[in-house]
């Protein structure tokens, strides 16, 4: 009689926030899970190394398998008839399937995420497709908003102030209406939207309070006055903070 | 001839985000700075241990001096003629002076902050008083918003969705107007404001999407459906998240 074949238990999926860029801004927990994983999955642009991989590379061992998930499109999507939404959906489906193959084979997979996994990150698309089917743990990370505040040495919000996180991709009128309504804000996803965002900030009289930083905590971090930023050179990993007015108990 | 007396160089002030509660959710960098510091300063309520101290206690050495900064008032402030603002200002002034004494004596001070130091945290009041005068480094931390999302396993915001962080202390009409305007939100500082916030959420038809968690990642973490929360038992360290609608490339 043949011995019963034990089914292989599935591996675990770890969604790891690796923080904003500085390798030391990973948490102790994410580092432990990273080292426990046989497979390291990460998104990257075509011909790019990937910021998430860069920030953890010094912690990895040679025997850990790398699974790059390469975006089919980055930056401004091509105009119709190119089906951007469909292309991205197919990419996220295929990425989830590649991760699932490892999980079904019993290997633990660390999915790396810049900043935090559930805050504007691509990990969400793996999470939405896999978390119901596999043992999944999300380890939160230091997000770019608070990392930017720390390098700018700028308290963000005092007491009961409102704080809005807005994408620079929003229409100009929406940005203006929302920024006029809050006491503090972070504007992300600048890139080619920088000029529009700066215009709105100046129109609202927030130019004195607003601060700009790119690649906060990364090796090539840059802090510049808003007026000195060249709109043609603004990377995706950049942010404008509008801190709340200082409160000192007066 | 007497030997010249070298002035003692001032110590460094580290504002350390220790994360949301789980001791492993401190960053590698904050842990390194914590261990380098001779003095550990932390805020705590009267007769309380302090959540920030609790979450790092396992990492401390016996020879590190503890400097508790005890709030004169916590919870709902007494009514006038009690001068709440003046009392708090005097407390923050005195706290900064106690930290400054150590810095002037050449000792490095780690100021502990739950979550992140510059995001709704009391460290800001030390920072505003001391950063200009002493070598200061802020190490960002995992804030409670993303920690809550991770324990709720809830992606917070997709693509260009807006995300508002609001204090439960806001007037009901303001909460309603702002929540109606955003695609995703976190409502902090619940405590005695819970019932008001829940009322607004139900009125806006957000009850199905809203999620409640208290003491996320701490040993006594609790996740409950909104309908089952007892408003009399809601702690300060609790949060309601209203995640953005899921996007899957459709």
PDB file of C-alpha atoms in Angstrom, chain A residues 20 22-32 59 84-86 88-89 92 116 118-121 124-125 127-129 131-132 136-143 146-147 149-150 153-167 169-170 177-178 181 189 217 246-250, chain B residues 20 22-32 59 84-86 88-89 92 116 118-121 124-125 127-129 131-132 136-143 146-147 149-150 153-167 169-170 177-178 181 189 217 246-250:
ATOM      1  CA  UNK A  20       9.641  55.565   2.662  1.00  0.00           C
ATOM      2  CA  UNK A  22      15.738  54.734   4.184  1.00  0.00           C
ATOM      3  CA  UNK A  23      16.513  51.018   4.777  1.00  0.00           C
ATOM      4  CA  UNK A  24      16.430  51.621   8.542  1.00  0.00           C
ATOM      5  CA  UNK A  25      12.850  52.895   8.403  1.00  0.00           C
ATOM      6  CA  UNK A  26      11.520  49.360   8.048  1.00  0.00           C
ATOM      7  CA  UNK A  27       9.907  48.035  11.234  1.00  0.00           C
ATOM      8  CA  UNK A  28      11.415  45.256  13.306  1.00  0.00           C
ATOM      9  CA  UNK A  29       8.381  43.135  12.457  1.00  0.00           C
ATOM     10  CA  UNK A  30       8.530  43.657   8.704  1.00  0.00           C
ATOM     11  CA  UNK A  31      12.245  42.853   8.807  1.00  0.00           C
ATOM     12  CA  UNK A  32      11.538  39.590  10.638  1.00  0.00           C
ATOM     13  CA  UNK A  59      18.606  42.982   4.430  1.00  0.00           C
ATOM     14  CA  UNK A  84      -5.532  51.512 -19.733  1.00  0.00           C
ATOM     15  CA  UNK A  85      -7.998  50.170 -17.179  1.00  0.00           C
ATOM     16  CA  UNK A  86      -8.193  46.774 -18.859  1.00  0.00           C
ATOM     17  CA  UNK A  88      -3.893  47.291 -15.533  1.00  0.00           C
ATOM     18  CA  UNK A  89      -6.583  44.846 -14.462  1.00  0.00           C
ATOM     19  CA  UNK A  92      -2.845  42.782 -11.459  1.00  0.00           C
ATOM     20  CA  UNK A 116       2.438  51.382   3.902  1.00  0.00           C
ATOM     21  CA  UNK A 118      -2.857  49.724   2.373  1.00  0.00           C
ATOM     22  CA  UNK A 119      -2.341  53.449   1.796  1.00  0.00           C
ATOM     23  CA  UNK A 120      -2.296  54.249  -1.942  1.00  0.00           C
ATOM     24  CA  UNK A 121      -0.115  51.200  -2.631  1.00  0.00           C
ATOM     25  CA  UNK A 124      -3.965  46.462  -2.372  1.00  0.00           C
ATOM     26  CA  UNK A 125      -4.509  44.758  -5.706  1.00  0.00           C
ATOM     27  CA  UNK A 127      -4.640  41.843  -1.223  1.00  0.00           C
ATOM     28  CA  UNK A 128      -8.023  42.130  -2.941  1.00  0.00           C
ATOM     29  CA  UNK A 129      -7.288  39.025  -5.041  1.00  0.00           C
ATOM     30  CA  UNK A 131      -6.321  37.572   1.071  1.00  0.00           C
ATOM     31  CA  UNK A 132      -9.522  35.493   1.023  1.00  0.00           C
ATOM     32  CA  UNK A 136      -2.336  36.833   4.809  1.00  0.00           C
ATOM     33  CA  UNK A 137      -0.676  39.252   7.209  1.00  0.00           C
ATOM     34  CA  UNK A 138      -0.271  42.955   6.578  1.00  0.00           C
ATOM     35  CA  UNK A 139       2.570  44.695   8.419  1.00  0.00           C
ATOM     36  CA  UNK A 140       1.982  48.452   8.402  1.00  0.00           C
ATOM     37  CA  UNK A 141       4.798  50.808   7.481  1.00  0.00           C
ATOM     38  CA  UNK A 142       5.964  54.385   7.802  1.00  0.00           C
ATOM     39  CA  UNK A 143       4.057  56.196   5.054  1.00  0.00           C
ATOM     40  CA  UNK A 146       4.896  61.363   7.933  1.00  0.00           C
ATOM     41  CA  UNK A 147       8.343  60.654   6.478  1.00  0.00           C
ATOM     42  CA  UNK A 149       7.112  65.788   7.668  1.00  0.00           C
ATOM     43  CA  UNK A 150      10.105  64.361   9.537  1.00  0.00           C
ATOM     44  CA  UNK A 153      10.989  69.002  10.510  1.00  0.00           C
ATOM     45  CA  UNK A 154       7.407  70.228  10.267  1.00  0.00           C
ATOM     46  CA  UNK A 155       4.658  69.304  12.720  1.00  0.00           C
ATOM     47  CA  UNK A 156       1.694  68.414  10.505  1.00  0.00           C
ATOM     48  CA  UNK A 157      -1.439  68.860  12.559  1.00  0.00           C
ATOM     49  CA  UNK A 158      -2.210  70.237  15.992  1.00  0.00           C
ATOM     50  CA  UNK A 159      -5.097  69.200  18.211  1.00  0.00           C
ATOM     51  CA  UNK A 160      -8.364  69.015  16.269  1.00  0.00           C
ATOM     52  CA  UNK A 161      -7.118  70.341  12.950  1.00  0.00           C
ATOM     53  CA  UNK A 162      -8.378  68.604   9.822  1.00  0.00           C
ATOM     54  CA  UNK A 163      -5.844  66.889   7.574  1.00  0.00           C
ATOM     55  CA  UNK A 164      -6.624  66.109   3.933  1.00  0.00           C
ATOM     56  CA  UNK A 165      -4.552  63.843   1.729  1.00  0.00           C
ATOM     57  CA  UNK A 166      -5.080  64.793  -1.905  1.00  0.00           C
ATOM     58  CA  UNK A 167      -3.717  63.526  -5.213  1.00  0.00           C
ATOM     59  CA  UNK A 169      -4.041  64.452 -10.344  1.00  0.00           C
ATOM     60  CA  UNK A 170      -7.333  65.967  -9.164  1.00  0.00           C
ATOM     61  CA  UNK A 177     -12.085  73.860  -3.173  1.00  0.00           C
ATOM     62  CA  UNK A 178     -10.677  71.115  -0.905  1.00  0.00           C
ATOM     63  CA  UNK A 181     -11.534  73.825   3.414  1.00  0.00           C
ATOM     64  CA  UNK A 189       1.327  62.206  -6.854  1.00  0.00           C
ATOM     65  CA  UNK A 217      14.565  59.711   3.376  1.00  0.00           C
ATOM     66  CA  UNK A 246       1.235  76.175  15.104  1.00  0.00           C
ATOM     67  CA  UNK A 247      -0.563  75.890  18.442  1.00  0.00           C
ATOM     68  CA  UNK A 248       1.327  76.624  21.642  1.00  0.00           C
ATOM     69  CA  UNK A 249      -1.426  76.812  24.152  1.00  0.00           C
ATOM     70  CA  UNK A 250      -2.109  80.507  23.594  1.00  0.00           C
TER      71      UNK A 250
ATOM     72  CA  UNK B  20       0.971  52.121  17.301  1.00  0.00           C
ATOM     73  CA  UNK B  22       3.056  46.417  19.093  1.00  0.00           C
ATOM     74  CA  UNK B  23       6.704  46.601  20.278  1.00  0.00           C
ATOM     75  CA  UNK B  24       7.841  45.139  16.944  1.00  0.00           C
ATOM     76  CA  UNK B  25       6.273  48.005  15.007  1.00  0.00           C
ATOM     77  CA  UNK B  26       9.090  50.321  15.967  1.00  0.00           C
ATOM     78  CA  UNK B  27      11.529  51.000  13.113  1.00  0.00           C
ATOM     79  CA  UNK B  28      15.076  49.726  13.092  1.00  0.00           C
ATOM     80  CA  UNK B  29      16.256  53.342  13.171  1.00  0.00           C
ATOM     81  CA  UNK B  30      14.110  54.400  16.132  1.00  0.00           C
ATOM     82  CA  UNK B  31      15.273  51.310  17.998  1.00  0.00           C
ATOM     83  CA  UNK B  32      18.912  52.217  17.354  1.00  0.00           C
ATOM     84  CA  UNK B  59      13.901  47.204  24.392  1.00  0.00           C
ATOM     85  CA  UNK B  84      -7.119  74.779  30.203  1.00  0.00           C
ATOM     86  CA  UNK B  85      -5.039  76.444  27.502  1.00  0.00           C
ATOM     87  CA  UNK B  86      -2.804  78.223  29.990  1.00  0.00           C
ATOM     88  CA  UNK B  88      -1.301  73.061  29.051  1.00  0.00           C
ATOM     89  CA  UNK B  89       1.053  75.764  27.817  1.00  0.00           C
ATOM     90  CA  UNK B  92       4.636  71.988  27.815  1.00  0.00           C
ATOM     91  CA  UNK B 116       4.443  59.285  14.549  1.00  0.00           C
ATOM     92  CA  UNK B 118       4.663  65.020  14.016  1.00  0.00           C
ATOM     93  CA  UNK B 119       1.154  63.674  13.377  1.00  0.00           C
ATOM     94  CA  UNK B 120      -1.229  64.762  16.165  1.00  0.00           C
ATOM     95  CA  UNK B 121       1.396  63.957  18.797  1.00  0.00           C
ATOM     96  CA  UNK B 124       5.291  68.634  18.553  1.00  0.00           C
ATOM     97  CA  UNK B 125       5.262  70.821  21.653  1.00  0.00           C
ATOM     98  CA  UNK B 127       9.862  70.179  18.971  1.00  0.00           C
ATOM     99  CA  UNK B 128       8.461  73.711  18.752  1.00  0.00           C
ATOM    100  CA  UNK B 129      10.350  74.708  21.908  1.00  0.00           C
ATOM    101  CA  UNK B 131      14.476  72.071  17.856  1.00  0.00           C
ATOM    102  CA  UNK B 132      15.954  75.526  17.208  1.00  0.00           C
ATOM    103  CA  UNK B 136      17.246  67.404  16.880  1.00  0.00           C
ATOM    104  CA  UNK B 137      16.364  64.375  14.793  1.00  0.00           C
ATOM    105  CA  UNK B 138      12.829  63.167  14.166  1.00  0.00           C
ATOM    106  CA  UNK B 139      12.421  59.494  13.302  1.00  0.00           C
ATOM    107  CA  UNK B 140       9.021  58.931  11.715  1.00  0.00           C
ATOM    108  CA  UNK B 141       6.821  56.077  12.890  1.00  0.00           C
ATOM    109  CA  UNK B 142       3.915  53.886  11.870  1.00  0.00           C
ATOM    110  CA  UNK B 143       0.875  56.044  12.602  1.00  0.00           C
ATOM    111  CA  UNK B 146      -2.329  52.763   8.763  1.00  0.00           C
ATOM    112  CA  UNK B 147      -1.978  50.433  11.759  1.00  0.00           C
ATOM    113  CA  UNK B 149      -6.130  49.602   8.380  1.00  0.00           C
ATOM    114  CA  UNK B 150      -3.702  46.698   8.723  1.00  0.00           C
ATOM    115  CA  UNK B 153      -7.260  44.225   6.645  1.00  0.00           C
ATOM    116  CA  UNK B 154      -8.864  47.122   4.808  1.00  0.00           C
ATOM    117  CA  UNK B 155      -7.233  48.953   1.885  1.00  0.00           C
ATOM    118  CA  UNK B 156      -7.770  52.612   2.706  1.00  0.00           C
ATOM    119  CA  UNK B 157      -7.591  54.535  -0.549  1.00  0.00           C
ATOM    120  CA  UNK B 158      -7.345  53.577  -4.207  1.00  0.00           C
ATOM    121  CA  UNK B 159      -5.734  55.629  -6.939  1.00  0.00           C
ATOM    122  CA  UNK B 160      -6.803  59.289  -6.770  1.00  0.00           C
ATOM    123  CA  UNK B 161      -9.335  58.995  -3.961  1.00  0.00           C
ATOM    124  CA  UNK B 162      -9.330  61.738  -1.349  1.00  0.00           C
ATOM    125  CA  UNK B 163      -8.549  60.802   2.254  1.00  0.00           C
ATOM    126  CA  UNK B 164      -9.573  63.035   5.149  1.00  0.00           C
ATOM    127  CA  UNK B 165      -8.331  62.650   8.722  1.00  0.00           C
ATOM    128  CA  UNK B 166     -10.868  64.157  11.102  1.00  0.00           C
ATOM    129  CA  UNK B 167     -11.078  64.494  14.876  1.00  0.00           C
ATOM    130  CA  UNK B 169     -14.247  66.329  18.580  1.00  0.00           C
ATOM    131  CA  UNK B 170     -15.435  68.406  15.587  1.00  0.00           C
ATOM    132  CA  UNK B 177     -20.241  68.157   5.701  1.00  0.00           C
ATOM    133  CA  UNK B 178     -16.631  66.901   5.484  1.00  0.00           C
ATOM    134  CA  UNK B 181     -17.194  65.312   0.591  1.00  0.00           C
ATOM    135  CA  UNK B 189     -10.107  60.999  18.962  1.00  0.00           C
ATOM    136  CA  UNK B 217      -1.860  46.300  17.449  1.00  0.00           C
ATOM    137  CA  UNK B 246     -12.634  49.126  -4.080  1.00  0.00           C
ATOM    138  CA  UNK B 247     -11.079  49.610  -7.521  1.00  0.00           C
ATOM    139  CA  UNK B 248     -10.080  46.585  -9.562  1.00  0.00           C
ATOM    140  CA  UNK B 249      -9.412  48.062 -12.944  1.00  0.00           C
ATOM    141  CA  UNK B 250     -13.026  47.844 -14.093  1.00  0.00           C
TER     142      UNK B 250
END
